[in-house]
Amino acid sequence: MKNPRRFFLPFILSFIISICSINATDIKNDGMLKFSAFTPVGYAKYFTIKFSNDAWLDAPVQGNLVIKNSGGQTVFEETMQTSEAVPAYTNGTLTTETPFIAEIPETYTILTHVEPMGMGDIAPTNNDWEGSFESFTAPGFVLFPNEGLEIFQIDFTFEGAPQTNSSYGMVYLDWPTTYELCGFSFGYLNIATADNWIIQNMIYDLSSGYQGLSGMFNLGVNNGEDVLEIDLLAVVSEAPLLDWEFKPVAYFDVSDRPYNAEGVGMPVGNIPAPIPFETLPFVEGGKSDLVWQHGHVTIEQDKNQCAPGAVANSFQWLENKQGVTFPDDHKPGIRDNSLIGKLDTAMGRAAHAGVQPINTLRGKLKYLGSSGVGEKLKIKHKNIKGGTILPNENLTLAGVTSYAHTDTSVSLIDWILAELDSNENVEMRIQWDAGGGHIVDLIGGGYVDGVPWLAWTHDANQGYDNNGTPGTTADDKVAMNGGLSADSGGVGWSYIVENKLRCFIAGASHLGTISYGISESPKPITEVGADKIIPTKFYLAQNYPNPFNPTTTIIFGLPEAGLVDLRIYNILGEEVARLVNGKLEAGYHEVNFDGSNLASGMYFYKLDAGSYSSVKKMLLLK
């Protein structure tokens, strides 16, 4: 037999250690949970210590947290303990109940300690953790998780996608929730990580009549990487922020948002390229204004039904807000007797198929002519500079004319914003960088320090239900799969840089160029009748045509009767004509101006009606 001492000694030592440690476990300090290294001055900050029970005994755990200022003085301390024993070989957390509120900007040291209660610790050297964080003055009202801000990662869900998770993010801000927290009704949403802007100066305007907006951004990851949370600083500021130092203060959960919803089918084109990180070209003191059109609605759409959908949504807004009556119902449909279904037919659209860009305008005019509504509306259109998708001349079909705006000194975005400001309804086409396009119904727009922006409504999850007959489309129905609300991308927003914007839609891309706009508004009615249309607010439309030679038409709307003054001025401010000076009834009014006796150049026309006053410019070219 071998030496018995060599055989029994390890066993005896092991037994002795077991007896000695029967009342001991090993609690290890694992640092902080979701610890943002910054905190805004004046805001409550809570701390959570992570720990692990790395031994074989269950144990209740106690923790202590101490915060010291830059001078080494203790400014905060709290002791915590678990409510019950932490099972062996599991993890746990301890969270402070009292908030720490920084009073001045400075750097703090944070010290944490954990230990088992009522028993010893096998390895007490791993019970402590030390770190630091910085307090700073935030450039606005800081938003924390569950305060109206939602972050999404867009997931590619269509068949054949090489990966599920994309590099695309979408942000949604619920305006009523934000207003309850910050107390002001207008401002700008700014979001950044430690490295990059996510959203810069996104409009926040409770008076718009909408619940909020959604916007696109770059998540900063490769396609295929799943993002569960992101460390952010999100603030609502009352003035635009042109620059700041990125200091994230809280981890936000990142939810999934499907790209190509159930029923959409195969997408057109490939997965789009990542959105680039960019700092927008704001200029302090640059042009800043905005306009909203209240009450735009949208309906569920078939795949590739954006053109009929945008026009149908526009017509419904004219009916709801401008008093123009359309004979067909605004409801989902595919080539049927609904408003959108009849526009399908007029635009030559087959079920689930797209519309040729020119046919959006052609079909619109055809429908208006066949329905008898065309005589009530004034239609206009404009291409991007150098564009030829729509004719750069007037187009008449079915007895209805769309007037072309061909002044190349006026950019397409400026024309669109002028139309919105004149209470004209506008449909806008986006030409995707990857090919194909999309049409939306605009609800507002403007400038922030020189950078234009637009907001729109559409169905972001266009789709259909195949009713079991894949070879035909006659019995397919529009899929009721959402996509209309702002948090699903249905009420979108983007800045416009070099005529490009970002839009979330179940289609080919998210980045595209604005290629054209089409507008419509009620024609003025001079006689008083039972069907006379009364606008909901004062407005002065852009003259048309513009430039003109030698005559042009000016339209304005009056929500109530009153004294009206309409005059023409030259660039020196000298009055050259007085077109209206007297009392007019409520309604839309049309005035013709003849510049035969004037020299070529820029002129201004000014409308004064009660407390309302507006000035617009026009160009006479002989």
Coordinates of C-alpha atoms in Angstrom, one line a residue:
M1 CA 0.0 0.0 0.0
K2 CA 1.1 3.5 -0.8
N3 CA 2.0 6.0 1.9
P4 CA -1.4 6.6 3.6
R5 CA -0.5 10.1 4.5
R6 CA -0.2 11.0 0.8
F7 CA -3.6 9.6 0.2
F8 CA -5.5 11.1 3.1
L9 CA -3.9 14.5 3.4
P10 CA -5.7 16.2 0.5
F11 CA -9.0 14.8 1.6
I12 CA -8.4 15.9 5.2
L13 CA -7.4 19.4 4.1
S14 CA -10.4 19.6 1.8
F15 CA -12.7 18.5 4.7
I16 CA -11.1 21.1 7.0
I17 CA -11.6 23.9 4.5
S18 CA -15.3 22.8 4.0
I19 CA -15.9 22.9 7.8
C20 CA -14.2 26.2 8.1
S21 CA -16.1 27.8 5.2
I22 CA -19.5 26.2 6.0
N23 CA -20.6 29.7 7.1
A24 CA -19.0 31.6 4.2
T25 CA -19.7 32.4 0.6
D26 CA -18.1 34.5 -2.1
I27 CA -19.9 37.8 -3.1
K28 CA -18.2 39.6 -5.9
N29 CA -18.7 43.2 -6.9
D30 CA -19.3 43.4 -10.7
G31 CA -19.6 47.2 -10.9
M32 CA -22.6 49.3 -12.0
L33 CA -25.6 48.4 -14.1
K34 CA -26.3 50.7 -17.1
F35 CA -24.0 53.2 -15.7
S36 CA -23.9 56.4 -17.7
A37 CA -20.8 58.4 -17.0
F38 CA -22.6 61.7 -17.0
T39 CA -25.5 63.3 -15.3
P40 CA -27.2 66.6 -15.9
V41 CA -27.2 69.2 -13.1
G42 CA -30.5 69.3 -11.2
Y43 CA -31.8 65.8 -12.3
A44 CA -32.3 62.8 -10.1
K45 CA -29.8 60.0 -10.7
Y46 CA -30.1 56.5 -9.2
F47 CA -27.4 53.8 -9.0
T48 CA -27.5 50.1 -9.3
I49 CA -24.7 47.8 -8.1
K50 CA -24.2 44.5 -9.9
F51 CA -22.9 41.6 -8.0
S52 CA -22.5 37.8 -8.3
N53 CA -22.7 35.0 -5.8
D54 CA -19.7 32.8 -6.9
A55 CA -19.9 30.2 -4.2
W56 CA -22.1 27.2 -3.2
L57 CA -24.1 28.9 -0.5
D58 CA -27.2 31.1 -0.7
A59 CA -26.7 34.4 1.0
P60 CA -28.4 37.7 1.7
V61 CA -26.3 40.6 0.4
Q62 CA -25.6 44.1 1.7
G63 CA -24.2 46.9 -0.3
N64 CA -22.9 50.4 0.4
L65 CA -22.5 53.3 -2.1
V66 CA -20.5 56.5 -1.4
I67 CA -20.2 59.6 -3.7
K68 CA -17.4 62.1 -3.2
N69 CA -17.0 65.5 -4.9
S70 CA -13.9 66.7 -6.6
G71 CA -12.6 67.9 -3.2
G72 CA -12.9 64.4 -1.7
Q73 CA -15.8 65.3 0.5
T74 CA -18.6 62.7 0.9
V75 CA -21.8 64.2 -0.6
F76 CA -24.0 61.1 -0.8
E77 CA -24.1 57.7 1.0
E78 CA -26.6 54.9 1.1
T79 CA -26.7 51.3 2.4
M80 CA -28.8 48.7 0.7
Q81 CA -29.6 45.0 1.2
T82 CA -31.5 42.3 -0.7
S83 CA -34.9 41.3 0.6
E84 CA -34.0 37.6 0.6
A85 CA -31.0 35.3 0.1
V86 CA -29.3 35.3 -3.3
P87 CA -29.0 31.8 -4.6
A88 CA -25.6 30.2 -5.2
Y89 CA -24.0 30.9 -8.5
T90 CA -26.4 33.6 -9.6
N91 CA -26.2 37.3 -10.1
G92 CA -28.1 40.1 -8.4
T93 CA -28.5 43.9 -8.1
L94 CA -28.9 46.5 -5.4
T95 CA -30.4 49.9 -6.3
T96 CA -30.4 53.1 -4.3
E97 CA -33.8 54.4 -3.2
T98 CA -32.7 58.0 -2.6
P99 CA -31.8 60.1 -5.7
F100 CA -28.5 61.9 -6.1
I101 CA -28.9 65.4 -7.5
A102 CA -25.8 67.2 -8.7
E103 CA -26.0 70.9 -7.9
I104 CA -22.9 72.1 -9.9
P105 CA -20.9 70.8 -12.8
E106 CA -18.0 68.8 -11.5
T107 CA -16.5 65.3 -11.5
Y108 CA -17.5 62.8 -8.8
T109 CA -15.9 59.6 -7.5
I110 CA -18.2 56.7 -6.8
L111 CA -17.2 53.9 -4.3
T112 CA -19.3 50.7 -3.9
H113 CA -18.9 47.8 -1.6
V114 CA -20.9 44.5 -1.3
E115 CA -20.6 41.6 1.2
P116 CA -22.7 38.7 2.4
M117 CA -24.9 39.3 5.5
G118 CA -24.5 37.0 8.5
M119 CA -21.6 35.0 7.2
G120 CA -18.0 35.4 6.0
D121 CA -16.7 36.1 2.5
I122 CA -14.2 33.6 1.0
A123 CA -12.5 36.2 -1.2
P124 CA -13.1 39.7 0.2
T125 CA -10.6 41.3 -2.2
N126 CA -13.3 41.5 -5.0
N127 CA -15.9 43.2 -2.9
D128 CA -15.1 46.8 -3.9
W129 CA -15.5 48.8 -7.1
E130 CA -14.5 52.4 -7.9
G131 CA -15.5 54.7 -10.7
S132 CA -16.3 58.3 -11.6
F133 CA -19.0 60.3 -13.4
E134 CA -19.3 64.0 -14.4
S135 CA -22.2 66.4 -13.9
F136 CA -22.8 69.1 -16.5
T137 CA -25.4 71.7 -17.5
A138 CA -27.6 70.2 -20.2
P139 CA -28.6 72.4 -23.2
G140 CA -32.4 71.8 -22.7
F141 CA -34.9 69.7 -20.9
V142 CA -33.5 66.2 -20.6
L143 CA -35.6 63.2 -21.5
F144 CA -35.2 59.8 -19.8
P145 CA -36.6 56.4 -20.6
N146 CA -40.4 56.1 -20.5
E147 CA -40.8 59.8 -21.0
G148 CA -42.3 59.8 -24.5
L149 CA -39.1 59.0 -26.5
E150 CA -38.9 55.7 -28.3
I151 CA -36.0 54.2 -30.2
F152 CA -36.3 51.4 -32.8
Q153 CA -34.0 49.2 -34.8
I154 CA -35.4 48.5 -38.2
D155 CA -35.6 44.8 -38.9
F156 CA -35.4 43.3 -42.4
T157 CA -38.2 40.7 -42.4
F158 CA -38.7 40.0 -46.1
E159 CA -37.8 36.6 -47.6
G160 CA -34.2 36.3 -48.7
A161 CA -32.9 39.1 -46.5
P162 CA -29.2 38.2 -45.6
Q163 CA -29.8 39.3 -42.0
T164 CA -32.6 40.5 -39.8
N165 CA -31.1 43.5 -37.9
S166 CA -30.2 46.5 -39.9
S167 CA -28.0 49.6 -39.3
Y168 CA -31.1 51.8 -39.6
G169 CA -32.7 53.4 -36.5
M170 CA -36.0 55.2 -36.1
V171 CA -36.9 57.6 -33.3
Y172 CA -40.4 58.7 -32.2
L173 CA -41.3 61.5 -29.8
D174 CA -44.7 61.6 -28.3
W175 CA -45.4 65.3 -28.0
P176 CA -48.3 65.4 -25.4
T177 CA -46.2 63.3 -23.0
T178 CA -43.2 65.6 -23.5
Y179 CA -45.3 68.7 -23.0
E180 CA -46.5 67.3 -19.6
L181 CA -42.9 67.0 -18.5
C182 CA -41.2 70.1 -19.9
G183 CA -44.1 72.6 -19.9
F184 CA -43.4 74.3 -23.2
S185 CA -45.3 73.5 -26.4
F186 CA -42.6 74.3 -29.1
G187 CA -39.0 73.3 -29.3
Y188 CA -36.4 71.0 -30.9
L189 CA -35.5 67.4 -30.1
N190 CA -31.8 66.7 -30.1
I191 CA -30.3 63.2 -29.5
A192 CA -26.7 62.1 -29.4
T193 CA -24.5 59.3 -28.4
A194 CA -21.0 59.8 -27.0
D195 CA -19.7 59.8 -30.6
N196 CA -22.4 61.2 -33.0
W197 CA -25.6 63.1 -33.5
I198 CA -28.6 60.8 -33.9
I199 CA -31.3 63.5 -34.4
Q200 CA -30.5 67.2 -34.6
N201 CA -33.2 69.9 -34.1
M202 CA -36.2 67.8 -35.0
I203 CA -39.3 69.9 -34.7
Y204 CA -41.4 69.6 -31.6
D205 CA -44.7 71.5 -31.9
L206 CA -47.8 70.7 -29.9
S207 CA -49.8 73.3 -31.7
S208 CA -49.5 71.3 -35.0
G209 CA -52.5 69.1 -34.2
Y210 CA -50.4 65.9 -34.5
Q211 CA -49.2 63.5 -31.8
G212 CA -45.6 63.5 -32.8
L213 CA -43.1 62.7 -35.6
S214 CA -40.7 59.9 -36.5
G215 CA -37.3 60.3 -38.0
M216 CA -34.5 58.1 -39.3
F217 CA -30.9 57.8 -38.1
N218 CA -27.8 55.7 -38.3
L219 CA -27.5 53.3 -35.4
G220 CA -23.7 53.1 -35.9
V221 CA -23.6 49.3 -36.2
N222 CA -23.1 46.8 -39.0
N223 CA -26.1 45.2 -40.6
G224 CA -27.0 42.0 -38.7
E225 CA -25.9 43.3 -35.3
D226 CA -28.8 43.3 -32.8
V227 CA -29.0 46.5 -30.7
L228 CA -30.9 46.1 -27.4
E229 CA -30.0 49.4 -25.7
I230 CA -28.2 52.6 -26.4
D231 CA -26.6 55.2 -24.2
L232 CA -28.0 58.6 -25.1
L233 CA -28.5 62.3 -24.2
A234 CA -31.9 63.4 -25.4
V235 CA -33.1 66.9 -24.8
V236 CA -35.9 69.2 -25.9
S237 CA -34.5 72.7 -26.3
E238 CA -36.5 75.9 -26.9
A239 CA -33.9 77.1 -29.4
P240 CA -32.0 75.2 -32.1
L241 CA -28.8 73.6 -31.0
L242 CA -26.0 74.1 -33.5
D243 CA -23.2 72.4 -31.5
W244 CA -22.7 70.6 -28.2
E245 CA -20.4 68.2 -26.4
F246 CA -21.9 64.7 -26.5
K247 CA -22.6 63.5 -22.9
P248 CA -25.0 60.5 -22.8
V249 CA -26.9 60.2 -19.5
A250 CA -29.2 57.2 -19.8
Y251 CA -29.6 53.8 -21.5
F252 CA -32.7 53.6 -23.7
D253 CA -34.2 50.3 -24.8
V254 CA -34.2 49.7 -28.5
S255 CA -37.3 48.0 -29.8
D256 CA -37.7 46.3 -33.2
R257 CA -39.6 47.9 -36.1
P258 CA -40.3 45.5 -39.1
Y259 CA -39.1 46.6 -42.5
N260 CA -41.5 45.1 -45.0
A261 CA -44.5 44.2 -42.9
E262 CA -46.4 40.9 -43.2
G263 CA -48.2 40.8 -46.5
V264 CA -45.9 43.2 -48.3
G265 CA -44.1 40.5 -50.3
M266 CA -40.7 40.9 -51.9
P267 CA -39.3 44.4 -51.9
V268 CA -38.1 46.3 -54.9
G269 CA -34.3 46.4 -55.0
N270 CA -31.8 45.5 -52.4
I271 CA -31.1 46.4 -48.8
P272 CA -30.3 50.1 -48.8
A273 CA -26.9 51.5 -47.9
P274 CA -26.5 52.8 -44.3
I275 CA -27.5 56.3 -43.6
P276 CA -24.4 58.5 -43.3
F277 CA -23.6 60.3 -40.1
E278 CA -23.8 64.0 -40.8
T279 CA -23.9 67.4 -39.0
L280 CA -26.5 69.5 -40.7
P281 CA -25.5 72.8 -42.3
F282 CA -27.3 75.1 -39.8
V283 CA -26.3 78.8 -39.9
E284 CA -26.9 80.8 -36.7
G285 CA -29.5 83.5 -37.6
G286 CA -30.4 81.7 -40.8
K287 CA -34.0 81.6 -42.2
S288 CA -36.4 80.1 -39.7
D289 CA -40.1 79.6 -40.2
L290 CA -42.7 76.9 -40.3
V291 CA -46.2 76.0 -41.5
W292 CA -48.6 73.2 -40.5
Q293 CA -51.7 72.0 -42.2
H294 CA -53.9 70.5 -39.5
G295 CA -56.0 67.4 -39.9
H296 CA -54.3 65.4 -42.6
V297 CA -55.4 61.7 -42.5
T298 CA -54.2 58.6 -44.2
I299 CA -55.5 55.1 -44.9
E300 CA -54.1 51.6 -45.2
Q301 CA -52.6 51.0 -48.6
D302 CA -51.8 48.1 -50.9
K303 CA -48.2 47.4 -51.8
N304 CA -47.0 50.1 -54.2
Q305 CA -50.2 52.1 -53.8
C306 CA -48.5 55.3 -52.6
A307 CA -49.5 57.5 -55.6
P308 CA -53.2 56.8 -55.4
G309 CA -53.0 56.8 -51.6
A310 CA -51.2 60.2 -51.4
V311 CA -53.8 61.8 -53.8
A312 CA -56.7 60.2 -52.0
N313 CA -55.4 61.5 -48.6
S314 CA -55.0 64.9 -50.2
F315 CA -58.6 64.9 -51.5
Q316 CA -59.9 63.9 -48.1
W317 CA -58.1 66.8 -46.5
L318 CA -59.6 69.1 -49.0
E319 CA -63.1 67.7 -48.1
N320 CA -62.5 67.9 -44.4
K321 CA -60.8 71.3 -44.2
Q322 CA -61.6 73.1 -47.4
G323 CA -65.2 72.0 -48.0
V324 CA -64.6 70.4 -51.4
T325 CA -66.9 67.4 -51.8
F326 CA -65.7 64.2 -53.5
P327 CA -68.2 61.6 -54.6
D328 CA -66.2 58.5 -53.5
D329 CA -65.5 57.2 -50.0
H330 CA -62.0 57.5 -48.5
K331 CA -61.4 53.9 -47.4
P332 CA -58.9 51.1 -48.3
G333 CA -59.5 49.5 -51.7
I334 CA -57.8 48.0 -54.8
R335 CA -59.2 49.1 -58.2
D336 CA -62.7 49.2 -56.7
N337 CA -65.3 52.0 -56.2
S338 CA -63.5 53.6 -53.3
L339 CA -61.7 56.9 -53.9
I340 CA -58.3 55.2 -53.8
G341 CA -59.6 52.4 -56.0
K342 CA -60.8 54.8 -58.7
L343 CA -57.5 56.6 -58.6
D344 CA -55.8 53.2 -59.1
T345 CA -57.8 52.9 -62.4
A346 CA -57.2 56.5 -63.5
M347 CA -53.5 56.1 -62.9
G348 CA -53.3 52.8 -64.7
R349 CA -52.1 50.9 -61.6
A350 CA -52.5 47.1 -61.4
A351 CA -53.0 45.5 -58.0
H352 CA -49.7 45.4 -56.1
A353 CA -47.9 47.2 -58.9
G354 CA -46.5 50.7 -59.0
V355 CA -47.5 53.8 -61.0
Q356 CA -45.3 55.5 -63.6
P357 CA -44.3 58.9 -62.2
I358 CA -46.1 60.9 -64.9
N359 CA -49.3 58.9 -64.4
T360 CA -49.7 60.3 -60.9
L361 CA -50.5 63.7 -62.4
R362 CA -52.3 62.3 -65.5
G363 CA -54.5 60.0 -63.4
K364 CA -55.2 62.8 -60.9
L365 CA -56.5 65.0 -63.7
K366 CA -58.5 62.2 -65.3
Y367 CA -60.2 61.4 -62.0
L368 CA -61.0 65.0 -61.4
G369 CA -62.4 65.4 -64.9
S370 CA -64.6 62.3 -64.7
S371 CA -65.9 63.0 -61.2
G372 CA -66.8 66.6 -61.9
V373 CA -64.7 67.9 -59.1
G374 CA -62.0 69.3 -61.4
E375 CA -63.9 72.6 -62.0
K376 CA -63.7 73.3 -58.3
L377 CA -59.9 73.0 -58.0
K378 CA -56.7 74.7 -59.1
I379 CA -53.9 72.3 -59.9
K380 CA -50.2 73.1 -60.2
H381 CA -46.9 71.2 -60.5
K382 CA -43.2 71.7 -60.5
N383 CA -40.1 69.5 -61.3
I384 CA -36.8 69.7 -59.5
K385 CA -34.4 72.0 -61.5
G386 CA -33.5 70.2 -64.7
G387 CA -36.1 67.5 -64.1
T388 CA -38.4 66.3 -66.9
I389 CA -40.6 63.7 -65.1
L390 CA -43.6 66.0 -65.3
P391 CA -44.0 68.3 -68.3
N392 CA -42.4 71.7 -67.9
E393 CA -45.5 73.2 -69.4
N394 CA -49.2 73.2 -68.6
L395 CA -51.0 69.9 -68.9
T396 CA -54.7 69.5 -69.6
L397 CA -56.5 66.2 -69.5
A398 CA -60.3 65.5 -69.2
G399 CA -60.9 69.2 -69.2
V400 CA -58.7 69.8 -66.1
T401 CA -55.4 71.8 -66.3
S402 CA -52.3 71.6 -64.1
Y403 CA -50.2 74.7 -64.3
A404 CA -46.5 74.2 -64.5
H405 CA -44.2 76.3 -62.4
T406 CA -41.0 76.8 -64.5
D407 CA -39.2 79.6 -62.7
T408 CA -35.7 78.1 -62.2
S409 CA -34.8 80.8 -59.7
V410 CA -37.2 79.3 -57.3
S411 CA -36.1 75.9 -55.9
L412 CA -38.5 73.0 -55.7
I413 CA -38.3 73.0 -51.9
D414 CA -39.0 76.7 -51.8
W415 CA -42.0 76.3 -54.1
I416 CA -43.3 73.4 -52.0
L417 CA -43.1 75.4 -48.8
A418 CA -44.7 78.4 -50.4
E419 CA -47.6 76.2 -51.5
L420 CA -48.0 74.8 -48.0
D421 CA -47.9 78.3 -46.6
S422 CA -50.7 79.3 -49.1
N423 CA -52.9 76.5 -47.8
E424 CA -52.3 74.5 -50.9
N425 CA -52.3 70.7 -50.5
V426 CA -49.1 69.1 -51.8
E427 CA -48.1 65.6 -52.9
M428 CA -44.4 65.1 -53.2
R429 CA -42.4 62.4 -54.9
I430 CA -39.2 60.9 -53.5
Q431 CA -36.7 59.3 -56.0
W432 CA -34.9 56.6 -54.0
D433 CA -31.1 56.5 -54.4
A434 CA -31.4 52.8 -55.1
G435 CA -34.1 53.2 -57.7
G436 CA -37.8 53.5 -57.7
G437 CA -39.8 56.1 -55.8
H438 CA -42.5 57.0 -53.3
I439 CA -45.2 59.6 -53.0
V440 CA -46.4 61.2 -49.7
D441 CA -49.0 63.8 -48.7
L442 CA -47.3 66.7 -47.0
I443 CA -48.5 68.1 -43.6
G444 CA -46.0 70.8 -42.9
G445 CA -42.5 72.2 -43.4
G446 CA -40.2 75.1 -42.9
Y447 CA -36.7 76.1 -42.2
V448 CA -34.5 76.0 -39.1
D449 CA -31.5 78.3 -39.3
G450 CA -31.4 78.0 -43.1
V451 CA -32.0 74.2 -43.4
P452 CA -35.4 73.2 -44.9
W453 CA -37.5 70.4 -43.4
L454 CA -40.7 68.6 -44.4
A455 CA -43.2 66.4 -42.6
W456 CA -45.7 64.0 -44.2
T457 CA -48.2 61.2 -43.7
H458 CA -48.4 57.9 -45.5
D459 CA -48.8 54.2 -44.9
A460 CA -45.3 53.0 -43.9
N461 CA -46.3 49.3 -44.0
Q462 CA -48.0 49.0 -47.3
G463 CA -49.3 45.5 -47.7
Y464 CA -52.0 43.1 -48.9
D465 CA -53.6 39.8 -48.0
N466 CA -53.3 37.1 -50.6
N467 CA -56.6 35.3 -50.4
G468 CA -55.2 31.9 -51.4
T469 CA -55.0 32.4 -55.2
P470 CA -51.4 33.4 -55.9
G471 CA -52.0 33.4 -59.6
T472 CA -54.5 36.2 -59.5
T473 CA -54.9 39.5 -57.6
A474 CA -58.6 40.1 -58.1
D475 CA -59.6 38.9 -54.7
D476 CA -56.7 40.3 -52.7
K477 CA -57.4 42.8 -50.0
V478 CA -55.5 45.7 -48.4
A479 CA -53.7 44.3 -45.3
M480 CA -54.7 46.1 -42.1
N481 CA -51.2 46.0 -40.7
G482 CA -50.7 49.5 -39.3
G483 CA -48.1 51.9 -40.6
L484 CA -50.3 54.9 -40.2
S485 CA -49.2 56.2 -36.8
A486 CA -46.1 58.3 -36.1
D487 CA -44.5 55.6 -33.9
S488 CA -44.7 53.2 -36.9
G489 CA -43.3 55.6 -39.4
G490 CA -46.6 56.8 -40.8
V491 CA -46.1 60.5 -39.8
G492 CA -42.5 61.2 -40.9
W493 CA -40.1 64.1 -40.8
S494 CA -36.7 64.9 -42.3
Y495 CA -34.4 67.8 -43.0
I496 CA -33.6 68.4 -46.7
V497 CA -30.0 68.6 -47.6
E498 CA -29.2 69.0 -51.3
N499 CA -32.8 67.9 -52.0
K500 CA -32.4 64.6 -50.2
L501 CA -34.4 63.4 -47.3
R502 CA -34.9 60.2 -45.2
C503 CA -38.2 58.3 -45.1
F504 CA -39.3 55.0 -43.6
I505 CA -41.4 52.9 -46.0
A506 CA -41.7 49.3 -46.8
G507 CA -39.9 49.7 -50.2
A508 CA -36.5 50.0 -51.8
S509 CA -34.6 52.6 -49.8
H510 CA -34.8 55.2 -47.1
L511 CA -32.7 58.0 -48.7
G512 CA -33.9 59.8 -51.7
T513 CA -34.2 63.0 -53.7
I514 CA -37.3 65.1 -54.0
S515 CA -38.1 65.0 -57.7
Y516 CA -41.4 66.9 -58.0
G517 CA -44.4 68.3 -56.3
I518 CA -48.1 68.6 -57.2
S519 CA -50.5 71.0 -55.4
E520 CA -54.2 71.7 -55.4
S521 CA -56.6 74.1 -53.7
P522 CA -60.2 75.2 -54.2
K523 CA -60.8 77.7 -57.0
P524 CA -62.2 81.0 -55.9
I525 CA -66.0 81.3 -56.1
T526 CA -67.1 84.8 -57.0
E527 CA -70.9 84.3 -56.7
V528 CA -72.6 83.5 -53.4
G529 CA -74.3 80.1 -53.5
A530 CA -75.3 77.3 -51.3
D531 CA -72.1 75.4 -52.2
K532 CA -69.8 78.3 -51.6
I533 CA -66.5 77.2 -49.9
I534 CA -65.3 79.2 -46.9
P535 CA -61.7 78.8 -45.9
T536 CA -60.8 78.1 -42.2
K537 CA -58.2 80.8 -42.1
F538 CA -56.8 83.8 -44.0
Y539 CA -54.3 83.0 -46.6
L540 CA -52.6 84.6 -49.7
A541 CA -51.6 82.2 -52.5
Q542 CA -48.5 82.5 -54.7
N543 CA -49.5 84.1 -58.0
Y544 CA -49.7 81.9 -61.0
P545 CA -48.2 81.8 -63.5
N546 CA -44.9 83.1 -62.0
P547 CA -42.8 84.4 -63.7
F548 CA -45.6 86.1 -65.8
N549 CA -45.9 88.1 -69.0
P550 CA -47.9 90.3 -68.8
T551 CA -50.8 88.9 -66.7
T552 CA -51.0 86.8 -63.6
T553 CA -53.6 85.7 -61.1
I554 CA -53.6 86.2 -57.4
I555 CA -55.9 84.2 -55.1
F556 CA -56.6 84.8 -51.5
G557 CA -59.0 83.4 -48.9
L558 CA -61.1 85.1 -46.3
P559 CA -62.7 83.1 -43.4
E560 CA -64.9 86.1 -42.7
A561 CA -66.2 89.2 -44.4
G562 CA -64.3 92.4 -43.9
L563 CA -62.2 95.2 -45.4
V564 CA -59.5 94.0 -47.8
D565 CA -56.6 95.9 -49.3
L566 CA -54.4 94.3 -52.0
R567 CA -51.6 96.4 -53.5
I568 CA -48.6 95.9 -55.8
Y569 CA -45.1 97.4 -55.0
N570 CA -41.9 97.6 -56.9
I571 CA -38.5 96.7 -55.3
L572 CA -38.2 100.4 -54.1
G573 CA -41.3 99.9 -52.0
E574 CA -43.3 102.2 -54.3
E575 CA -47.0 101.4 -54.9
V576 CA -47.6 100.6 -58.6
A577 CA -51.2 99.2 -58.5
R578 CA -54.1 98.9 -56.1
L579 CA -56.1 95.8 -57.0
V580 CA -58.6 95.6 -54.1
N581 CA -59.7 98.3 -51.6
G582 CA -63.1 97.6 -50.0
K583 CA -65.3 95.1 -48.2
L584 CA -65.4 91.5 -49.5
E585 CA -67.5 88.5 -48.4
A586 CA -66.0 85.4 -46.8
G587 CA -64.6 82.9 -49.3
Y588 CA -62.0 82.5 -52.0
H589 CA -61.3 85.5 -54.3
E590 CA -59.4 85.7 -57.5
V591 CA -57.8 88.9 -58.9
N592 CA -56.0 89.3 -62.2
F593 CA -53.1 91.7 -62.5
D594 CA -51.8 93.1 -65.8
G595 CA -48.2 94.3 -65.9
S596 CA -48.2 95.5 -69.5
N597 CA -47.2 99.0 -68.4
L598 CA -44.4 97.9 -66.1
A599 CA -40.8 97.0 -66.7
S600 CA -39.4 93.5 -66.2
G601 CA -38.3 92.8 -62.7
M602 CA -39.3 91.7 -59.2
Y603 CA -42.5 93.0 -57.6
F604 CA -44.3 92.4 -54.4
Y605 CA -48.0 92.0 -53.6
K606 CA -49.4 92.7 -50.1
L607 CA -52.7 91.6 -48.7
D608 CA -54.2 93.3 -45.6
A609 CA -57.5 91.9 -44.2
G610 CA -58.4 92.7 -40.6
S611 CA -55.4 91.8 -38.5
Y612 CA -54.0 89.5 -41.2
S613 CA -51.2 90.8 -43.4
S614 CA -49.0 88.9 -45.9
V615 CA -46.5 89.8 -48.6
K616 CA -45.3 87.7 -51.5
K617 CA -43.0 88.3 -54.4
M618 CA -43.6 87.8 -58.2
L619 CA -41.4 88.1 -61.2
L620 CA -42.4 89.9 -64.5
L621 CA -40.3 88.8 -67.5
K622 CA -40.9 90.4 -70.8

